[in-house]
Amino acid sequence: MPDQDLILSWIHTVVEATANVAFALSGLLAGIRKGLDLVGLCVVMGLAAFGGGTLRDVLLDRRPFFWVDHPTWLWVLIALGVAAIFFLRARDFEFTERAIQWPDALGLGLFAASGTQLALALQLPAIVSVLMGVVSATFGGILRDVVCNEIPTALRDRRPYAVCAFAGGWVYVLAVHFACPAGTAFLLAAAVAAGTRAWALLSRYELPAVRSAASGD
Amino acid sequence: MPDQDLILSWIHTVVEATANVAFALSGLLAGIRKGLDLVGLCVVMGLAAFGGGTLRDVLLDRRPFFWVDHPTWLWVLIALGVAAIFFLRARDFEFTERAIQWPDALGLGLFAASGTQLALALQLPAIVSVLMGVVSATFGGILRDVVCNEIPTALRDRRPYAVCAFAGGWVYVLAVHFACPAGTAFLLAAAVAAGTRAWALLSRYELPAVRSAASGD
Amino acid sequence: MPDQDLILSWIHTVVEATANVAFALSGLLAGIRKGLDLVGLCVVMGLAAFGGGTLRDVLLDRRPFFWVDHPTWLWVLIALGVAAIFFLRARDFEFTERAIQWPDALGLGLFAASGTQLALALQLPAIVSVLMGVVSATFGGILRDVVCNEIPTALRDRRPYAVCAFAGGWVYVLAVHFACPAGTAFLLAAAVAAGTRAWALLSRYELPAVRSAASGD
């Protein structure tokens, strides 16, 4: 069914572009909050958008990186940074922050599924492959926050983010184990990761933390 | 002497497991102090336990990583994080912190010796090999502290830690230079690194720092 | 013209040594300001001097690293750290900080040109190659500041630094495109990067940032 493949590939491209822009915008907002200059905005956007996938590829020893294969994205980030300097005002921020949560959830699903798929294809153990999905989906945000001199949001805000990627990764592993075609497994995994994230955003569910930490710190 | 090799390999496994748990616990305590959630605790434990060795392997271009070869350890970290959420209380912390100093010193010795050994086997210069031992032993803790938004303890607390790994690494280089068998050199190096660390803990010896910094900052 | 090549190579060695020392000194000063101990000073100097080039080489999958090929430099850093502990006083700092701006600008030019050259030789796209020059020139300082628990100066102080490396990189790409010999392209690129940096230091020109950030934060 080449038609279905073509449609899937086209959807993948659109979702990927949406997710990259959402990740980059999360970096842009973090950079603006910290008062970074044009260079800072571009670096933090780049880390947020490509940091997770690049770290995964360094760990898996894969080349070329996404941004080497698609260098146009580097121009998109620079253009976003320049546009932000000229057009953004403080009152736009809150709206933007809430608006990017949804494409960001799509990105989470996509990165979790593709990271797991890439690692499984290299014959890595299931838990390691799932972890590579989690790294792809979350370490962009972690690097963004480290460079902005913050404890990473993904590690402390108790909103499920990495665990959604973790769940999606296991869906991929199970689906492939039960002989699903790769495309179906990918869709299922991305849907579960993005869906649980969307559910967490809507329900305001919180992960547990050590109880005494809040009072003891 | 296969018997001796077997005993050595068994001791190595036990020491390694003890050291990994000690490194992971140091991450757990740092994460709890910072009020991280379950995901944060697992990430910081993973960085503390495997960050140094993984960075060394990325620099040396070695694969597979320790945690890819032994994925069970990833489950151990997740289980530790979950157990901490359910069972740890604030009053346990201080005891734990002092208790892990000793297995942590063992880990320092083990990582310093094995990092130096691996790098020498790749024909790297002596100073670079010793440095790889230091990186294995200390960068887990440095990454842990960077993600927790602290100046790394290893770089500022004046308690000898990296210098013990440095000393142990040179012991390995010298022992091999004077034709010691690799196993003996390994034991000597690990003993010197762990022993000097233990001595530093007991004697409260402090490294020098620039004198005016304390008053000028 | 072997004579010219010899002179160029000799100049390159001198400029490289000057730049490495300038980068290391920037790490030394940052470490002293933060009250780091001897180990901390050496680590931060190493990150400042070799972090950018090493990250570039990890991304490009190049080995050996500069400091593996020239391990003497590791001894130089250790010696600098020890000397700083014994000889530096607080009153020396301000002079040193201003004095190293100029060799640091040389280093910026050199790293921007060599990073771009290395990446182009690997057939990478122009924008990626220029970015590798920027990474070589700036990520040492970024890693130095991250470890010192600061928002990196290069990302927030509005003084052109990374953009000078960016400009120098494009000069290299254009020069090679118009069939300049590699040596000439290298010199032109390094001169433009270092020259624009020197001009920025003298003119106190500032990059734009999002206007509302200053008042909103």
mmCIF file of C-alpha atoms in Angstrom, chain B residues 58-161:
data_model
loop_
_atom_site.group_PDB
_atom_site.id
_atom_site.type_symbol
_atom_site.label_atom_id
_atom_site.label_comp_id
_atom_site.label_asym_id
_atom_site.label_seq_id
_atom_site.Cartn_x
_atom_site.Cartn_y
_atom_site.Cartn_z
ATOM 1 C CA VAL B 58 31.802 8.807 24.701
ATOM 2 C CA LEU B 59 35.231 10.486 24.859
ATOM 3 C CA LEU B 60 37.015 7.179 24.173
ATOM 4 C CA ASP B 61 34.414 6.232 21.513
ATOM 5 C CA ARG B 62 33.755 2.929 23.306
ATOM 6 C CA ARG B 63 30.482 1.004 22.996
ATOM 7 C CA PRO B 64 28.437 -0.571 24.500
ATOM 8 C CA PHE B 65 28.007 1.479 27.646
ATOM 9 C CA PHE B 66 27.905 -0.275 31.016
ATOM 10 C CA TRP B 67 24.139 0.224 31.340
ATOM 11 C CA VAL B 68 23.520 -1.160 27.846
ATOM 12 C CA ASP B 69 25.483 -4.296 28.713
ATOM 13 C CA HIS B 70 23.821 -4.552 32.135
ATOM 14 C CA PRO B 71 20.312 -3.124 31.634
ATOM 15 C CA THR B 72 19.165 -4.687 34.905
ATOM 16 C CA TRP B 73 20.824 -1.744 36.640
ATOM 17 C CA LEU B 74 18.297 0.610 35.032
ATOM 18 C CA TRP B 75 15.526 -1.345 36.762
ATOM 19 C CA VAL B 76 17.443 -1.156 40.036
ATOM 20 C CA LEU B 77 17.535 2.650 39.774
ATOM 21 C CA ILE B 78 13.820 2.865 39.003
ATOM 22 C CA ALA B 79 13.061 0.550 41.937
ATOM 23 C CA LEU B 80 15.258 2.679 44.225
ATOM 24 C CA GLY B 81 13.378 5.809 43.145
ATOM 25 C CA VAL B 82 9.967 4.232 43.749
ATOM 26 C CA ALA B 83 11.089 2.822 47.105
ATOM 27 C CA ALA B 84 12.425 6.246 48.142
ATOM 28 C CA ILE B 85 9.068 7.865 47.406
ATOM 29 C CA PHE B 86 7.227 5.353 49.577
ATOM 30 C CA PHE B 87 9.662 4.635 52.400
ATOM 31 C CA LEU B 88 12.121 7.509 52.903
ATOM 32 C CA ARG B 89 11.621 10.126 55.565
ATOM 33 C CA ALA B 90 13.672 13.264 56.180
ATOM 34 C CA ARG B 91 15.210 11.861 59.374
ATOM 35 C CA ASP B 92 16.865 9.035 57.397
ATOM 36 C CA PHE B 93 18.928 11.420 55.292
ATOM 37 C CA GLU B 94 21.802 12.407 57.502
ATOM 38 C CA PHE B 95 22.548 8.824 58.450
ATOM 39 C CA THR B 96 22.417 7.768 54.799
ATOM 40 C CA GLU B 97 24.710 10.598 53.731
ATOM 41 C CA ARG B 98 27.424 9.593 56.155
ATOM 42 C CA ALA B 99 26.915 5.883 55.545
ATOM 43 C CA ILE B 100 27.444 6.116 51.769
ATOM 44 C CA GLN B 101 30.806 7.912 52.084
ATOM 45 C CA TRP B 102 32.550 4.568 52.490
ATOM 46 C CA PRO B 103 31.078 2.592 49.579
ATOM 47 C CA ASP B 104 31.459 5.830 47.588
ATOM 48 C CA ALA B 105 35.214 5.763 48.330
ATOM 49 C CA LEU B 106 35.298 2.167 47.045
ATOM 50 C CA GLY B 107 33.562 3.343 43.865
ATOM 51 C CA LEU B 108 36.102 6.140 43.482
ATOM 52 C CA GLY B 109 38.926 3.595 43.614
ATOM 53 C CA LEU B 110 37.233 1.188 41.243
ATOM 54 C CA PHE B 111 36.330 3.791 38.617
ATOM 55 C CA ALA B 112 39.752 5.471 38.785
ATOM 56 C CA ALA B 113 41.519 2.146 38.211
ATOM 57 C CA SER B 114 39.187 0.882 35.481
ATOM 58 C CA GLY B 115 39.089 4.200 33.603
ATOM 59 C CA THR B 116 42.882 4.384 33.559
ATOM 60 C CA GLN B 117 43.131 0.736 32.483
ATOM 61 C CA LEU B 118 40.678 1.165 29.592
ATOM 62 C CA ALA B 119 42.410 4.269 28.274
ATOM 63 C CA LEU B 120 45.913 2.749 28.525
ATOM 64 C CA ALA B 121 44.650 -0.292 26.603
ATOM 65 C CA LEU B 122 43.710 2.133 23.773
ATOM 66 C CA GLN B 123 47.373 3.341 23.709
ATOM 67 C CA LEU B 124 46.517 6.784 25.043
ATOM 68 C CA PRO B 125 49.259 8.837 26.768
ATOM 69 C CA ALA B 126 49.670 8.325 30.531
ATOM 70 C CA ILE B 127 48.278 11.717 31.606
ATOM 71 C CA VAL B 128 45.233 11.260 29.355
ATOM 72 C CA SER B 129 44.621 7.762 30.737
ATOM 73 C CA VAL B 130 44.827 8.980 34.313
ATOM 74 C CA LEU B 131 42.427 11.783 33.392
ATOM 75 C CA MET B 132 39.968 9.229 31.995
ATOM 76 C CA GLY B 133 40.057 7.500 35.379
ATOM 77 C CA VAL B 134 39.341 10.829 37.058
ATOM 78 C CA VAL B 135 36.493 11.540 34.625
ATOM 79 C CA SER B 136 34.931 8.106 35.294
ATOM 80 C CA ALA B 137 35.146 8.605 39.033
ATOM 81 C CA THR B 138 34.030 12.218 39.336
ATOM 82 C CA PHE B 139 31.861 13.367 36.413
ATOM 83 C CA GLY B 140 28.832 11.389 37.584
ATOM 84 C CA GLY B 141 28.793 13.584 40.678
ATOM 85 C CA ILE B 142 29.540 16.709 38.641
ATOM 86 C CA LEU B 143 26.638 16.055 36.232
ATOM 87 C CA ARG B 144 24.383 15.278 39.222
ATOM 88 C CA ASP B 145 25.203 18.652 40.779
ATOM 89 C CA VAL B 146 24.926 20.584 37.493
ATOM 90 C CA VAL B 147 21.419 19.201 36.886
ATOM 91 C CA CYS B 148 20.528 20.033 40.506
ATOM 92 C CA ASN B 149 21.661 23.614 39.813
ATOM 93 C CA GLU B 150 24.598 23.607 42.260
ATOM 94 C CA ILE B 151 28.293 24.310 41.833
ATOM 95 C CA PRO B 152 29.623 20.724 41.879
ATOM 96 C CA THR B 153 30.791 19.639 45.328
ATOM 97 C CA ALA B 154 33.831 17.922 43.816
ATOM 98 C CA LEU B 155 35.062 21.284 42.493
ATOM 99 C CA ARG B 156 34.654 23.455 45.554
ATOM 100 C CA ASP B 157 34.541 21.627 48.892
ATOM 101 C CA ARG B 158 38.341 21.273 49.206
ATOM 102 C CA ARG B 159 37.958 17.654 50.348
ATOM 103 C CA PRO B 160 40.287 15.524 48.211
ATOM 104 C CA TYR B 161 38.180 13.437 45.815
#
